[in-house]
Amino acid sequence: MDLTSGFHQMLLHPNSTHLTGITTEFGLFEYKRLPFGLRNASSSFQRLMSLVLNGLSDLQIGCYIDDIIIASNDFDQHLARLELVFQRLITANLKVKPSKCAFLQFEISFLGHTVKEGKVLPDSKNLKSIKDSLPPNSKKKVRSFLGLTGFYRKFIPNYSKIALPLTNLTKDKVPFVWGEEEQKAFELLKNYLITEPCLHLPDFSRPFSIFTDASKYSLGCVLVQEDASTGFHHPIAFASRKLGPSEISYATVEKECLALVFAITHFKNYLYGAHFNVFSDQQCLSRVKTLKDPTSRIARWFLTLQQCDYTIIYKPGRLNFMADYLSRATYPTDKQSDNTNSEEIHNVNAQFNVFNFTSIHELIEKQNKDPYCQNIKSKLNSNFVFSPKSPQFFIKDNLLLCKNNNMSGRHKLNTKLVVPQSLVPQILHLCHDIDAVAHPGLSRTMRRIQKNYFWRGQFRQVKNYIASCHECIQRRGYVKHIKAPIQRIPTADFPFQKCAFDAVGPLVTSNHGNKWIIVISDYFTRYAEAYPVKNIQSSTVAHVLMDFISRHGLMQVLYSDRGSNFISEAMNEIYKKLGIQKLTTLAYSPQSNGLVERLNKTLIDSLSHLVSVTQEDWCEHVPLALMAYRNAFHRSIKETPAFLNQGRDIVMPYDLIFSEKERSYSDTPSYAHQLVNRLQTSFAIVKENLEKAADDIEKLNNSKPKCKQILVGDLVYLHTPKIKIHTSKKFAKLNEGPFRVVRQFSPVNFQIQHVNNPTNKQNVHVNRLIKVEKREIFPTVQSESSLADEGNEVLNINDDKENGNNIAVSNEEDILKLYPCYTLPYKDWMDDHQNMLSNTVQSDQLSIQNVLLSANPPENFEREETNTPICNLTQNQPHDHTNVMQPLTNLPLSPVIDEDITPVIIKNPTVSKQVPITRTYGLRPRNALGFVKYN
């Protein structure tokens, strides 16, 4: 039964009506009855219903807020209980809504559950929403999914164990990355619920039993009752939970005992006051009660267990089906499970059998479909002679194999499989990605591949595959010595126009209680101040800044890092009122504020020579360290900061022995006049020196290795030296991502956005970015008129001898010396990773190969009107390359003619050695033989 607008049937106390006021266009109104949406509305109404139906719970009558359920054994009993409930509702002046009531039902849905024939099932409406749900793409949606499935966790054995990857994903400090483990947990939870799991209602006239299990990371238990007729244990409810960080380190016997305590505590309403059996697959648990000297932890648990009457029964996993299921079922989170079954062994073996064909005929079939392998086979069948430098190809049982003498080491004579292009990604994955090889570098990956496999363009493909491997980039993609050029800060025009400040510490607590030093430096004169302080809170920083301003005046620009004490709301308000432009560096980019960072190092270096052994007197030596710094010659300004600030050299102790006597001034005006002239001259020289120093830094940057160019839209990883708590830096992956570059503020400052979490945007320095190379598959298709291996084969010497020629051209360069290069476009890579053919030039009357075989070609080799055009690349002619590339399935292996090329006549094909390149950006040239030119 359901009440009609239940909350509105409850009157509010007059003293509470003013708390429910609402404002409308017609005025201010207050509720006289309980409105929906108040924080305490549900609990207040539930308290009312509990008072109305007080004492009826023993008659199987219950309620949840405004929903009432009545269970009966027969028709007459049901009518009597209905009458009793109606009388209570009439007395309380509560009304029900007939359209929402269902009477005399054998099956009923109540609070998300369906109850029928002594069984409890999840509501089919909720199961449909679970079945139709898609994988969540944010932490909020993960929490929503876990909330829905957690409502039915009593239907799922070891729920917390299964949901562990999803639960970890909801933590604030864990980045949202939806991987394979999360997907498996998501699908497994869905499958458990959409199969309509069934729980039986408890019968308190029969004894209960519980099955317990403890794995490495979670506890699980199930409450069952044995069917008297069949002897089958029907589940009443499941329960599970994660082990805490300290509980994971418990011994096995302690974990099993903890699982028993958890089960009895969770099902205490069923178990108290009755004897029950505990089934476990751990024999040690049955002997825990007989321990003579238990540990304090187990002794404390004994106090909880002594309240119950139970018997522990040991059954091996093969006989105890329930415990065996709980302990041996494979879940996606149990990575380090000690229980190894046949399914786990199969999963491990699958990692080593990626390149596994059912028969050798399948491999032969793939080779026959690959144009490169097909071309090699055709050359072998036609008695073609290969270069001694090329691999020794041969066919054995229709399988194309080779031996590569150019390889060094003991594997150079190994018989290698010529891999068709369609299987190259699998070989690369097998030799680089699987756990057994653990993502090696380029050299080791090449050694593994060259031991058993060969294909054309092997080195380049392996290099690109490793450069685009996300796992490798996360671990070792960051290169420290390749930095972006240091950006030039505009030179200051006068003293204290631009300043920078920073905090140094924490240091040893000094005799005065100070632990930090706040330093401020001027960009023009390099003059510095240092303030020992007890803390670096915003209030302390503000006092230091005001003290500096009181003696040196207001600066126009102030630089600092992103410390919260420098950019807090209070400090920003001070900057605003003083008219100071506040600029901050990016995270992990101290070089952006290099002046004050270098000052910190110099100051600490000086103090290290002055402090005592205990170092507690360091703040007493800060003035001396500052004196040394201010009177030191600076190469960038070619002067001392003290002179530029005061217009005279400060007398130092070493000046007392001998120094040129200072000029004496008879009056103040003359001194002031001389001081002004001196400072004006010095300031002009300093500005010139600062500009020159900046130019020298730019020249030095140009001589250093260049970092990779980052563009908007590139996929990158972010180098983050900070590691997570309780993790080792030795194993840490310090490069986070992937991110997409969305904005560029300057040549070195970018804004990036996380691919899986669009709300995660950061402004970073280019030095922290690692560009992800685009994974490419390079086609190795050659036309029939081209040779089998690029630059490594010779022409068929036997055919040459038959024609009376003794010429033997050893490589492509020799051919190009005799005949011109005809270049045509060739695409670098294909997104669908299919082999493609580029257009080449052919002749229907005289093949190019016959021309090349001729030792003495005619001086004026003319081709009059023919049906097949030849392109003269000595003239730049417009040509549309958009339709050059055609899929392999639609083309024969012979060359294809581009009909847009206009016929021309070649008078002397040997005249031009340097042929102008007429191709669009990103396309590679081919010569007349079909060779691709790689520089």
mmCIF file with all atom_site columns, C-alpha atoms in Angstrom, residues 514-658:
data_model
loop_
_atom_site.group_PDB
_atom_site.id
_atom_site.type_symbol
_atom_site.label_atom_id
_atom_site.label_alt_id
_atom_site.label_comp_id
_atom_site.label_asym_id
_atom_site.label_entity_id
_atom_site.label_seq_id
_atom_site.pdbx_PDB_ins_code
_atom_site.Cartn_x
_atom_site.Cartn_y
_atom_site.Cartn_z
_atom_site.occupancy
_atom_site.B_iso_or_equiv
_atom_site.pdbx_formal_charge
_atom_site.auth_seq_id
_atom_site.auth_comp_id
_atom_site.auth_asym_id
_atom_site.auth_atom_id
_atom_site.pdbx_PDB_model_num
ATOM 1   C CA . ASN A 1 514 ? 63.550 30.957 12.165  1.00 0.00 ? 514 ASN A CA 1
ATOM 2   C CA . LYS A 1 515 ? 63.274 28.146 9.587   1.00 0.00 ? 515 LYS A CA 1
ATOM 3   C CA . TRP A 1 516 ? 62.916 29.986 6.263   1.00 0.00 ? 516 TRP A CA 1
ATOM 4   C CA . ILE A 1 517 ? 64.541 32.751 4.255   1.00 0.00 ? 517 ILE A CA 1
ATOM 5   C CA . ILE A 1 518 ? 62.476 34.991 1.976   1.00 0.00 ? 518 ILE A CA 1
ATOM 6   C CA . VAL A 1 519 ? 64.724 36.514 -0.697  1.00 0.00 ? 519 VAL A CA 1
ATOM 7   C CA . ILE A 1 520 ? 63.904 39.418 -3.048  1.00 0.00 ? 520 ILE A CA 1
ATOM 8   C CA . SER A 1 521 ? 66.139 40.447 -5.947  1.00 0.00 ? 521 SER A CA 1
ATOM 9   C CA . ASP A 1 522 ? 66.109 43.295 -8.481  1.00 0.00 ? 522 ASP A CA 1
ATOM 10  C CA . TYR A 1 523 ? 66.402 42.334 -12.170 1.00 0.00 ? 523 TYR A CA 1
ATOM 11  C CA . PHE A 1 524 ? 68.286 45.522 -13.137 1.00 0.00 ? 524 PHE A CA 1
ATOM 12  C CA . THR A 1 525 ? 70.943 45.973 -10.436 1.00 0.00 ? 525 THR A CA 1
ATOM 13  C CA . ARG A 1 526 ? 70.889 42.382 -9.069  1.00 0.00 ? 526 ARG A CA 1
ATOM 14  C CA . TYR A 1 527 ? 70.586 43.928 -5.607  1.00 0.00 ? 527 TYR A CA 1
ATOM 15  C CA . ALA A 1 528 ? 69.120 41.430 -3.121  1.00 0.00 ? 528 ALA A CA 1
ATOM 16  C CA . GLU A 1 529 ? 67.494 41.342 0.291   1.00 0.00 ? 529 GLU A CA 1
ATOM 17  C CA . ALA A 1 530 ? 67.069 38.267 2.529   1.00 0.00 ? 530 ALA A CA 1
ATOM 18  C CA . TYR A 1 531 ? 64.691 37.975 5.513   1.00 0.00 ? 531 TYR A CA 1
ATOM 19  C CA . PRO A 1 532 ? 64.951 35.099 8.019   1.00 0.00 ? 532 PRO A CA 1
ATOM 20  C CA . VAL A 1 533 ? 61.388 34.211 9.104   1.00 0.00 ? 533 VAL A CA 1
ATOM 21  C CA . LYS A 1 534 ? 59.661 31.574 11.220  1.00 0.00 ? 534 LYS A CA 1
ATOM 22  C CA . ASN A 1 535 ? 57.081 30.645 8.577   1.00 0.00 ? 535 ASN A CA 1
ATOM 23  C CA . ILE A 1 536 ? 56.128 31.579 5.028   1.00 0.00 ? 536 ILE A CA 1
ATOM 24  C CA . GLN A 1 537 ? 52.444 32.204 5.497   1.00 0.00 ? 537 GLN A CA 1
ATOM 25  C CA . SER A 1 538 ? 50.807 34.940 3.442   1.00 0.00 ? 538 SER A CA 1
ATOM 26  C CA . SER A 1 539 ? 50.840 37.352 6.402   1.00 0.00 ? 539 SER A CA 1
ATOM 27  C CA . THR A 1 540 ? 54.603 36.908 6.819   1.00 0.00 ? 540 THR A CA 1
ATOM 28  C CA . VAL A 1 541 ? 55.226 37.344 3.083   1.00 0.00 ? 541 VAL A CA 1
ATOM 29  C CA . ALA A 1 542 ? 53.132 40.524 3.118   1.00 0.00 ? 542 ALA A CA 1
ATOM 30  C CA . HIS A 1 543 ? 55.176 42.034 5.968   1.00 0.00 ? 543 HIS A CA 1
ATOM 31  C CA . VAL A 1 544 ? 58.447 41.206 4.174   1.00 0.00 ? 544 VAL A CA 1
ATOM 32  C CA . LEU A 1 545 ? 57.186 42.729 0.919   1.00 0.00 ? 545 LEU A CA 1
ATOM 33  C CA . MET A 1 546 ? 56.099 45.943 2.631   1.00 0.00 ? 546 MET A CA 1
ATOM 34  C CA . ASP A 1 547 ? 59.478 46.236 4.369   1.00 0.00 ? 547 ASP A CA 1
ATOM 35  C CA . PHE A 1 548 ? 61.258 45.866 1.025   1.00 0.00 ? 548 PHE A CA 1
ATOM 36  C CA . ILE A 1 549 ? 58.982 48.459 -0.617  1.00 0.00 ? 549 ILE A CA 1
ATOM 37  C CA . SER A 1 550 ? 59.501 50.927 2.244   1.00 0.00 ? 550 SER A CA 1
ATOM 38  C CA . ARG A 1 551 ? 63.252 51.058 1.496   1.00 0.00 ? 551 ARG A CA 1
ATOM 39  C CA . HIS A 1 552 ? 63.392 50.537 -2.271  1.00 0.00 ? 552 HIS A CA 1
ATOM 40  C CA . GLY A 1 553 ? 60.038 51.749 -3.530  1.00 0.00 ? 553 GLY A CA 1
ATOM 41  C CA . LEU A 1 554 ? 57.252 50.064 -5.514  1.00 0.00 ? 554 LEU A CA 1
ATOM 42  C CA . MET A 1 555 ? 58.163 47.692 -8.302  1.00 0.00 ? 555 MET A CA 1
ATOM 43  C CA . GLN A 1 556 ? 56.071 47.482 -11.472 1.00 0.00 ? 556 GLN A CA 1
ATOM 44  C CA . VAL A 1 557 ? 56.429 43.730 -12.032 1.00 0.00 ? 557 VAL A CA 1
ATOM 45  C CA . LEU A 1 558 ? 56.945 41.013 -9.417  1.00 0.00 ? 558 LEU A CA 1
ATOM 46  C CA . TYR A 1 559 ? 57.874 37.403 -10.291 1.00 0.00 ? 559 TYR A CA 1
ATOM 47  C CA . SER A 1 560 ? 57.436 34.328 -8.075  1.00 0.00 ? 560 SER A CA 1
ATOM 48  C CA . ASP A 1 561 ? 56.568 30.651 -8.243  1.00 0.00 ? 561 ASP A CA 1
ATOM 49  C CA . ARG A 1 562 ? 53.061 29.273 -7.721  1.00 0.00 ? 562 ARG A CA 1
ATOM 50  C CA . GLY A 1 563 ? 53.342 28.830 -3.972  1.00 0.00 ? 563 GLY A CA 1
ATOM 51  C CA . SER A 1 564 ? 50.031 29.400 -2.211  1.00 0.00 ? 564 SER A CA 1
ATOM 52  C CA . ASN A 1 565 ? 51.680 31.937 0.092   1.00 0.00 ? 565 ASN A CA 1
ATOM 53  C CA . PHE A 1 566 ? 52.561 34.125 -2.916  1.00 0.00 ? 566 PHE A CA 1
ATOM 54  C CA . ILE A 1 567 ? 49.272 33.904 -4.846  1.00 0.00 ? 567 ILE A CA 1
ATOM 55  C CA . SER A 1 568 ? 46.686 33.719 -2.068  1.00 0.00 ? 568 SER A CA 1
ATOM 56  C CA . GLU A 1 569 ? 43.625 35.955 -2.127  1.00 0.00 ? 569 GLU A CA 1
ATOM 57  C CA . ALA A 1 570 ? 45.139 38.232 0.520   1.00 0.00 ? 570 ALA A CA 1
ATOM 58  C CA . MET A 1 571 ? 48.352 38.688 -1.466  1.00 0.00 ? 571 MET A CA 1
ATOM 59  C CA . ASN A 1 572 ? 46.469 39.267 -4.724  1.00 0.00 ? 572 ASN A CA 1
ATOM 60  C CA . GLU A 1 573 ? 44.515 42.010 -2.977  1.00 0.00 ? 573 GLU A CA 1
ATOM 61  C CA . ILE A 1 574 ? 47.793 43.651 -1.884  1.00 0.00 ? 574 ILE A CA 1
ATOM 62  C CA . TYR A 1 575 ? 49.193 43.476 -5.424  1.00 0.00 ? 575 TYR A CA 1
ATOM 63  C CA . LYS A 1 576 ? 46.012 45.024 -6.773  1.00 0.00 ? 576 LYS A CA 1
ATOM 64  C CA . LYS A 1 577 ? 46.013 47.936 -4.302  1.00 0.00 ? 577 LYS A CA 1
ATOM 65  C CA . LEU A 1 578 ? 49.718 48.646 -4.861  1.00 0.00 ? 578 LEU A CA 1
ATOM 66  C CA . GLY A 1 579 ? 49.409 48.432 -8.645  1.00 0.00 ? 579 GLY A CA 1
ATOM 67  C CA . ILE A 1 580 ? 51.938 45.610 -8.937  1.00 0.00 ? 580 ILE A CA 1
ATOM 68  C CA . GLN A 1 581 ? 51.716 43.271 -11.913 1.00 0.00 ? 581 GLN A CA 1
ATOM 69  C CA . LYS A 1 582 ? 52.119 39.772 -10.475 1.00 0.00 ? 582 LYS A CA 1
ATOM 70  C CA . LEU A 1 583 ? 53.571 37.069 -12.759 1.00 0.00 ? 583 LEU A CA 1
ATOM 71  C CA . THR A 1 584 ? 54.045 33.421 -11.747 1.00 0.00 ? 584 THR A CA 1
ATOM 72  C CA . THR A 1 585 ? 56.039 30.562 -13.175 1.00 0.00 ? 585 THR A CA 1
ATOM 73  C CA . LEU A 1 586 ? 54.563 27.272 -14.328 1.00 0.00 ? 586 LEU A CA 1
ATOM 74  C CA . ALA A 1 587 ? 54.701 24.151 -12.174 1.00 0.00 ? 587 ALA A CA 1
ATOM 75  C CA . TYR A 1 588 ? 58.095 22.387 -12.090 1.00 0.00 ? 588 TYR A CA 1
ATOM 76  C CA . SER A 1 589 ? 59.664 25.229 -14.095 1.00 0.00 ? 589 SER A CA 1
ATOM 77  C CA . PRO A 1 590 ? 62.099 27.023 -11.740 1.00 0.00 ? 590 PRO A CA 1
ATOM 78  C CA . GLN A 1 591 ? 64.158 28.165 -14.719 1.00 0.00 ? 591 GLN A CA 1
ATOM 79  C CA . SER A 1 592 ? 61.396 30.668 -15.493 1.00 0.00 ? 592 SER A CA 1
ATOM 80  C CA . ASN A 1 593 ? 62.460 32.574 -12.379 1.00 0.00 ? 593 ASN A CA 1
ATOM 81  C CA . GLY A 1 594 ? 66.158 31.878 -12.809 1.00 0.00 ? 594 GLY A CA 1
ATOM 82  C CA . LEU A 1 595 ? 67.483 35.080 -11.220 1.00 0.00 ? 595 LEU A CA 1
ATOM 83  C CA . VAL A 1 596 ? 66.141 34.394 -7.745  1.00 0.00 ? 596 VAL A CA 1
ATOM 84  C CA . GLU A 1 597 ? 66.832 30.641 -8.029  1.00 0.00 ? 597 GLU A CA 1
ATOM 85  C CA . ARG A 1 598 ? 70.495 31.404 -8.700  1.00 0.00 ? 598 ARG A CA 1
ATOM 86  C CA . LEU A 1 599 ? 70.477 33.842 -5.771  1.00 0.00 ? 599 LEU A CA 1
ATOM 87  C CA . ASN A 1 600 ? 69.153 31.056 -3.514  1.00 0.00 ? 600 ASN A CA 1
ATOM 88  C CA . LYS A 1 601 ? 72.027 28.791 -4.477  1.00 0.00 ? 601 LYS A CA 1
ATOM 89  C CA . THR A 1 602 ? 74.647 31.512 -3.943  1.00 0.00 ? 602 THR A CA 1
ATOM 90  C CA . LEU A 1 603 ? 73.173 32.512 -0.591  1.00 0.00 ? 603 LEU A CA 1
ATOM 91  C CA . ILE A 1 604 ? 73.020 28.925 0.721   1.00 0.00 ? 604 ILE A CA 1
ATOM 92  C CA . ASP A 1 605 ? 76.528 28.302 -0.585  1.00 0.00 ? 605 ASP A CA 1
ATOM 93  C CA . SER A 1 606 ? 77.858 31.327 1.338   1.00 0.00 ? 606 SER A CA 1
ATOM 94  C CA . LEU A 1 607 ? 76.019 30.380 4.530   1.00 0.00 ? 607 LEU A CA 1
ATOM 95  C CA . SER A 1 608 ? 77.396 26.852 4.399   1.00 0.00 ? 608 SER A CA 1
ATOM 96  C CA . HIS A 1 609 ? 80.907 28.296 4.897   1.00 0.00 ? 609 HIS A CA 1
ATOM 97  C CA . LEU A 1 610 ? 79.830 30.473 7.824   1.00 0.00 ? 610 LEU A CA 1
ATOM 98  C CA . VAL A 1 611 ? 77.570 28.321 10.011  1.00 0.00 ? 611 VAL A CA 1
ATOM 99  C CA . SER A 1 612 ? 78.736 26.219 12.937  1.00 0.00 ? 612 SER A CA 1
ATOM 100 C CA . VAL A 1 613 ? 78.535 22.449 13.225  1.00 0.00 ? 613 VAL A CA 1
ATOM 101 C CA . THR A 1 614 ? 75.008 22.546 14.674  1.00 0.00 ? 614 THR A CA 1
ATOM 102 C CA . GLN A 1 615 ? 73.916 25.034 11.956  1.00 0.00 ? 615 GLN A CA 1
ATOM 103 C CA . GLU A 1 616 ? 71.609 26.760 14.443  1.00 0.00 ? 616 GLU A CA 1
ATOM 104 C CA . ASP A 1 617 ? 73.362 30.128 14.008  1.00 0.00 ? 617 ASP A CA 1
ATOM 105 C CA . TRP A 1 618 ? 72.668 30.470 10.289  1.00 0.00 ? 618 TRP A CA 1
ATOM 106 C CA . CYS A 1 619 ? 70.327 33.469 10.563  1.00 0.00 ? 619 CYS A CA 1
ATOM 107 C CA . GLU A 1 620 ? 73.096 35.468 12.322  1.00 0.00 ? 620 GLU A CA 1
ATOM 108 C CA . HIS A 1 621 ? 75.283 35.115 9.228   1.00 0.00 ? 621 HIS A CA 1
ATOM 109 C CA . VAL A 1 622 ? 72.654 36.162 6.653   1.00 0.00 ? 622 VAL A CA 1
ATOM 110 C CA . PRO A 1 623 ? 73.812 39.857 6.687   1.00 0.00 ? 623 PRO A CA 1
ATOM 111 C CA . LEU A 1 624 ? 77.406 38.795 5.967   1.00 0.00 ? 624 LEU A CA 1
ATOM 112 C CA . ALA A 1 625 ? 76.305 36.514 3.125   1.00 0.00 ? 625 ALA A CA 1
ATOM 113 C CA . LEU A 1 626 ? 74.269 39.384 1.653   1.00 0.00 ? 626 LEU A CA 1
ATOM 114 C CA . MET A 1 627 ? 77.250 41.731 1.976   1.00 0.00 ? 627 MET A CA 1
ATOM 115 C CA . ALA A 1 628 ? 79.384 39.275 0.014   1.00 0.00 ? 628 ALA A CA 1
ATOM 116 C CA . TYR A 1 629 ? 76.744 38.935 -2.690  1.00 0.00 ? 629 TYR A CA 1
ATOM 117 C CA . ARG A 1 630 ? 76.053 42.670 -3.077  1.00 0.00 ? 630 ARG A CA 1
ATOM 118 C CA . ASN A 1 631 ? 79.731 43.546 -3.444  1.00 0.00 ? 631 ASN A CA 1
ATOM 119 C CA . ALA A 1 632 ? 80.559 40.723 -5.834  1.00 0.00 ? 632 ALA A CA 1
ATOM 120 C CA . PHE A 1 633 ? 81.184 41.417 -9.528  1.00 0.00 ? 633 PHE A CA 1
ATOM 121 C CA . HIS A 1 634 ? 78.349 40.118 -11.766 1.00 0.00 ? 634 HIS A CA 1
ATOM 122 C CA . ARG A 1 635 ? 79.268 39.145 -15.289 1.00 0.00 ? 635 ARG A CA 1
ATOM 123 C CA . SER A 1 636 ? 75.843 39.950 -16.714 1.00 0.00 ? 636 SER A CA 1
ATOM 124 C CA . ILE A 1 637 ? 75.896 43.594 -15.581 1.00 0.00 ? 637 ILE A CA 1
ATOM 125 C CA . LYS A 1 638 ? 79.721 43.887 -15.337 1.00 0.00 ? 638 LYS A CA 1
ATOM 126 C CA . GLU A 1 639 ? 79.360 45.768 -12.064 1.00 0.00 ? 639 GLU A CA 1
ATOM 127 C CA . THR A 1 640 ? 78.512 45.178 -8.405  1.00 0.00 ? 640 THR A CA 1
ATOM 128 C CA . PRO A 1 641 ? 74.913 45.480 -7.174  1.00 0.00 ? 641 PRO A CA 1
ATOM 129 C CA . ALA A 1 642 ? 75.982 47.712 -4.280  1.00 0.00 ? 642 ALA A CA 1
ATOM 130 C CA . PHE A 1 643 ? 77.545 50.310 -6.588  1.00 0.00 ? 643 PHE A CA 1
ATOM 131 C CA . LEU A 1 644 ? 74.494 50.433 -8.856  1.00 0.00 ? 644 LEU A CA 1
ATOM 132 C CA . ASN A 1 645 ? 72.242 50.859 -5.852  1.00 0.00 ? 645 ASN A CA 1
ATOM 133 C CA . GLN A 1 646 ? 74.278 53.433 -3.869  1.00 0.00 ? 646 GLN A CA 1
ATOM 134 C CA . GLY A 1 647 ? 76.477 55.065 -6.477  1.00 0.00 ? 647 GLY A CA 1
ATOM 135 C CA . ARG A 1 648 ? 79.704 54.205 -4.658  1.00 0.00 ? 648 ARG A CA 1
ATOM 136 C CA . ASP A 1 649 ? 81.770 51.175 -3.706  1.00 0.00 ? 649 ASP A CA 1
ATOM 137 C CA . ILE A 1 650 ? 81.206 49.937 -0.172  1.00 0.00 ? 650 ILE A CA 1
ATOM 138 C CA . VAL A 1 651 ? 84.362 49.821 1.923   1.00 0.00 ? 651 VAL A CA 1
ATOM 139 C CA . MET A 1 652 ? 85.249 46.203 2.578   1.00 0.00 ? 652 MET A CA 1
ATOM 140 C CA . PRO A 1 653 ? 87.764 44.862 5.140   1.00 0.00 ? 653 PRO A CA 1
ATOM 141 C CA . TYR A 1 654 ? 90.329 44.176 2.432   1.00 0.00 ? 654 TYR A CA 1
ATOM 142 C CA . ASP A 1 655 ? 90.139 47.864 1.377   1.00 0.00 ? 655 ASP A CA 1
ATOM 143 C CA . LEU A 1 656 ? 91.640 48.968 4.705   1.00 0.00 ? 656 LEU A CA 1
ATOM 144 C CA . ILE A 1 657 ? 95.151 47.825 3.765   1.00 0.00 ? 657 ILE A CA 1
ATOM 145 C CA . PHE A 1 658 ? 95.390 49.812 0.551   1.00 0.00 ? 658 PHE A CA 1
#
